[in-house]
Amino acid sequence: MDEINTYYKVVERAFEKLAPYYDAICLPISGVREQVADLIASGEGSRILDVATGTGAQAFAFAKRGHNVVGIDLSEAMIQVARNKNKTGKVGFEVVDATHLVFPNDSFDVSSISFALHDMPLVIREKVLSEMVRVTKSGGTILIVDYRLPKNHLGRWLVYHLIGLYESTYYTEFIASDFPGLLGKAGVQIALDHPVLLGVARIIKGLKLGKIATEAAQ
Ligand SMILES: C[S@@+](CC[C@H](N)C(=O)[O-])C[C@H]1O[C@@H](n2cnc3c(N)ncnc32)[C@H](O)[C@@H]1O
């Protein structure tokens, strides 16, 4: 319990400080937002939930393609930056804890989360994934962007130690964990697993399995 309280406090404080600089820090990964948004057919006006949206970069990339987006985040400071940039009626931002999504079952065509799961204790990560699955329609899409390690030994060693310097303590556990296995347990079938940013991160496109398929997979 202490670990979880500490996690909430650390997230709040860290992102309150980072919020004014966050967009500048993330400039090098802006292309990934477009790659993720391209995975959803445009023109259909899907209803999309961007979880742990931060300052909303991924949410805006979806909205630019005509989708209706809700971005949620724990940090008021990050959400305020997102709201200040919001010039479209296609996105709304709310302060919500991703472990208790305030939306009904099966209410989104797509849910997404970028660069956030590695930063969470395992129990929180599991709860966030299960909430994302709950609010996504059966057969709907779940998009995840997060760290991976490159294939070659030197690359793995370098990336692991470099990212470990600035990421939270949970990164080490996350990167060693069976992430595809965790997705399977949550009821997500991986349709695409695509390395980006020189193999340091991956985009996963998953499909929410129906109830019967989930039970058969377990
Ligand atoms: C590294 S930032 C990523 C932001 C954004 N998705 C992006 O790709 O730029 C991680 C975000 O996760 C948010 N976060 C962490 N735990 C959360 C939780 N339980 N519920 C909602 N947001 C959370 C933080 O406030 C922060 O904005």
Short mmCIF file of C-alpha atoms in Angstrom, two decimals, residues 80-203:
data_model
loop_
_atom_site.label_atom_id
_atom_site.label_comp_id
_atom_site.label_asym_id
_atom_site.label_seq_id
_atom_site.Cartn_x
_atom_site.Cartn_y
_atom_site.Cartn_z
CA GLN A 80 -3.92 22.06 -18.12
CA VAL A 81 -1.18 22.24 -20.78
CA ALA A 82 -3.29 20.00 -23.05
CA ARG A 83 -6.40 22.18 -22.50
CA ASN A 84 -4.44 25.36 -23.26
CA LYS A 85 -3.44 23.93 -26.66
CA ASN A 86 -6.92 22.65 -27.50
CA LYS A 87 -8.33 24.53 -30.49
CA THR A 88 -10.57 21.74 -31.76
CA GLY A 89 -13.99 20.61 -30.68
CA LYS A 90 -12.90 17.04 -31.34
CA VAL A 91 -10.97 16.52 -28.07
CA GLY A 92 -11.86 16.85 -24.41
CA PHE A 93 -9.44 16.48 -21.49
CA GLU A 94 -10.27 15.25 -18.00
CA VAL A 95 -8.33 14.56 -14.81
CA VAL A 96 -9.04 10.87 -14.17
CA ASP A 97 -7.11 8.02 -12.56
CA ALA A 98 -6.61 5.32 -15.21
CA THR A 99 -7.15 2.61 -12.59
CA HIS A 100 -10.77 3.79 -12.24
CA LEU A 101 -11.94 4.95 -15.64
CA VAL A 102 -15.19 6.87 -15.28
CA PHE A 103 -16.69 5.48 -18.50
CA PRO A 104 -19.22 2.68 -19.11
CA ASN A 105 -18.21 -0.74 -20.45
CA ASP A 106 -17.71 -0.97 -24.23
CA SER A 107 -17.92 2.79 -24.77
CA PHE A 108 -14.88 3.41 -27.03
CA ASP A 109 -13.90 2.02 -30.45
CA VAL A 110 -10.25 2.52 -29.59
CA SER A 111 -8.24 3.07 -26.43
CA SER A 112 -4.58 4.03 -26.40
CA ILE A 113 -1.74 4.60 -23.95
CA SER A 114 1.73 5.90 -24.76
CA PHE A 115 4.92 5.84 -22.69
CA ALA A 116 3.07 5.39 -19.41
CA LEU A 117 2.78 1.69 -18.52
CA HIS A 118 6.55 1.29 -17.89
CA ASP A 119 6.27 3.94 -15.19
CA MET A 120 3.72 2.05 -13.09
CA PRO A 121 3.96 -0.64 -10.40
CA LEU A 122 2.75 -3.99 -11.78
CA VAL A 123 -0.57 -3.95 -9.87
CA ILE A 124 -1.36 -0.51 -11.30
CA ARG A 125 -0.28 -1.57 -14.81
CA GLU A 126 -2.59 -4.60 -14.64
CA LYS A 127 -5.51 -2.50 -13.38
CA VAL A 128 -5.00 0.17 -16.08
CA LEU A 129 -4.94 -2.48 -18.83
CA SER A 130 -8.04 -4.16 -17.45
CA GLU A 131 -9.85 -0.80 -17.34
CA MET A 132 -8.81 -0.02 -20.92
CA VAL A 133 -10.14 -3.40 -22.02
CA ARG A 134 -13.38 -2.88 -20.09
CA VAL A 135 -14.20 0.48 -21.72
CA THR A 136 -13.24 -0.68 -25.24
CA LYS A 137 -15.88 -2.35 -27.40
CA SER A 138 -15.48 -6.09 -28.14
CA GLY A 139 -13.37 -6.39 -31.28
CA GLY A 140 -12.21 -2.78 -30.72
CA THR A 141 -8.60 -1.64 -30.89
CA ILE A 142 -6.10 -1.11 -28.09
CA LEU A 143 -2.97 0.82 -29.02
CA ILE A 144 0.10 0.81 -26.80
CA VAL A 145 3.41 2.59 -27.23
CA ASP A 146 6.17 1.79 -24.79
CA TYR A 147 9.79 0.79 -24.37
CA ARG A 148 11.41 -2.36 -25.66
CA LEU A 149 15.05 -3.39 -26.01
CA PRO A 150 16.83 -3.66 -29.38
CA LYS A 151 17.76 -7.19 -30.55
CA ASN A 152 21.57 -6.92 -30.59
CA HIS A 153 23.55 -7.36 -27.36
CA LEU A 154 25.44 -4.05 -27.35
CA GLY A 155 22.27 -2.11 -28.23
CA ARG A 156 20.35 -3.86 -25.45
CA TRP A 157 23.03 -3.11 -22.88
CA LEU A 158 23.35 0.54 -23.91
CA VAL A 159 19.63 1.27 -24.10
CA TYR A 160 18.87 -0.55 -20.84
CA HIS A 161 21.48 1.44 -18.89
CA LEU A 162 20.82 4.77 -20.59
CA ILE A 163 17.05 4.72 -20.11
CA GLY A 164 17.48 3.30 -16.60
CA LEU A 165 19.35 6.54 -15.72
CA TYR A 166 16.28 8.76 -16.03
CA GLU A 167 13.27 6.44 -15.84
CA SER A 168 11.49 5.39 -12.64
CA THR A 169 12.41 2.22 -10.74
CA TYR A 170 9.51 0.38 -12.44
CA TYR A 171 11.24 0.55 -15.84
CA THR A 172 13.66 -2.24 -14.85
CA GLU A 173 10.83 -4.62 -13.94
CA PHE A 174 8.77 -3.59 -16.97
CA ILE A 175 11.52 -4.16 -19.52
CA ALA A 176 12.33 -7.62 -18.12
CA SER A 177 8.68 -8.64 -17.95
CA ASP A 178 6.61 -10.68 -20.41
CA PHE A 179 4.56 -7.77 -21.70
CA PRO A 180 2.80 -9.69 -24.52
CA GLY A 181 1.85 -12.29 -21.86
CA LEU A 182 0.36 -9.54 -19.68
CA LEU A 183 -1.69 -8.28 -22.63
CA GLY A 184 -2.96 -11.80 -23.32
CA LYS A 185 -4.04 -12.15 -19.69
CA ALA A 186 -5.88 -8.81 -19.96
CA GLY A 187 -7.82 -10.06 -23.00
CA VAL A 188 -5.85 -8.30 -25.72
CA GLN A 189 -4.84 -10.18 -28.87
CA ILE A 190 -1.76 -8.66 -30.49
CA ALA A 191 -2.34 -7.92 -34.18
CA LEU A 192 0.84 -5.89 -34.76
CA ASP A 193 4.04 -5.33 -32.78
CA HIS A 194 6.16 -2.76 -34.56
CA PRO A 195 9.57 -1.44 -33.35
CA VAL A 196 10.07 2.35 -33.57
CA LEU A 197 12.73 4.89 -32.53
CA LEU A 198 15.62 2.61 -33.57
CA GLY A 199 14.13 -0.32 -31.70
CA VAL A 200 13.99 1.47 -28.34
CA ALA A 201 10.17 1.51 -28.35
CA ARG A 202 7.34 -0.43 -29.94
CA ILE A 203 3.83 0.26 -31.14
#
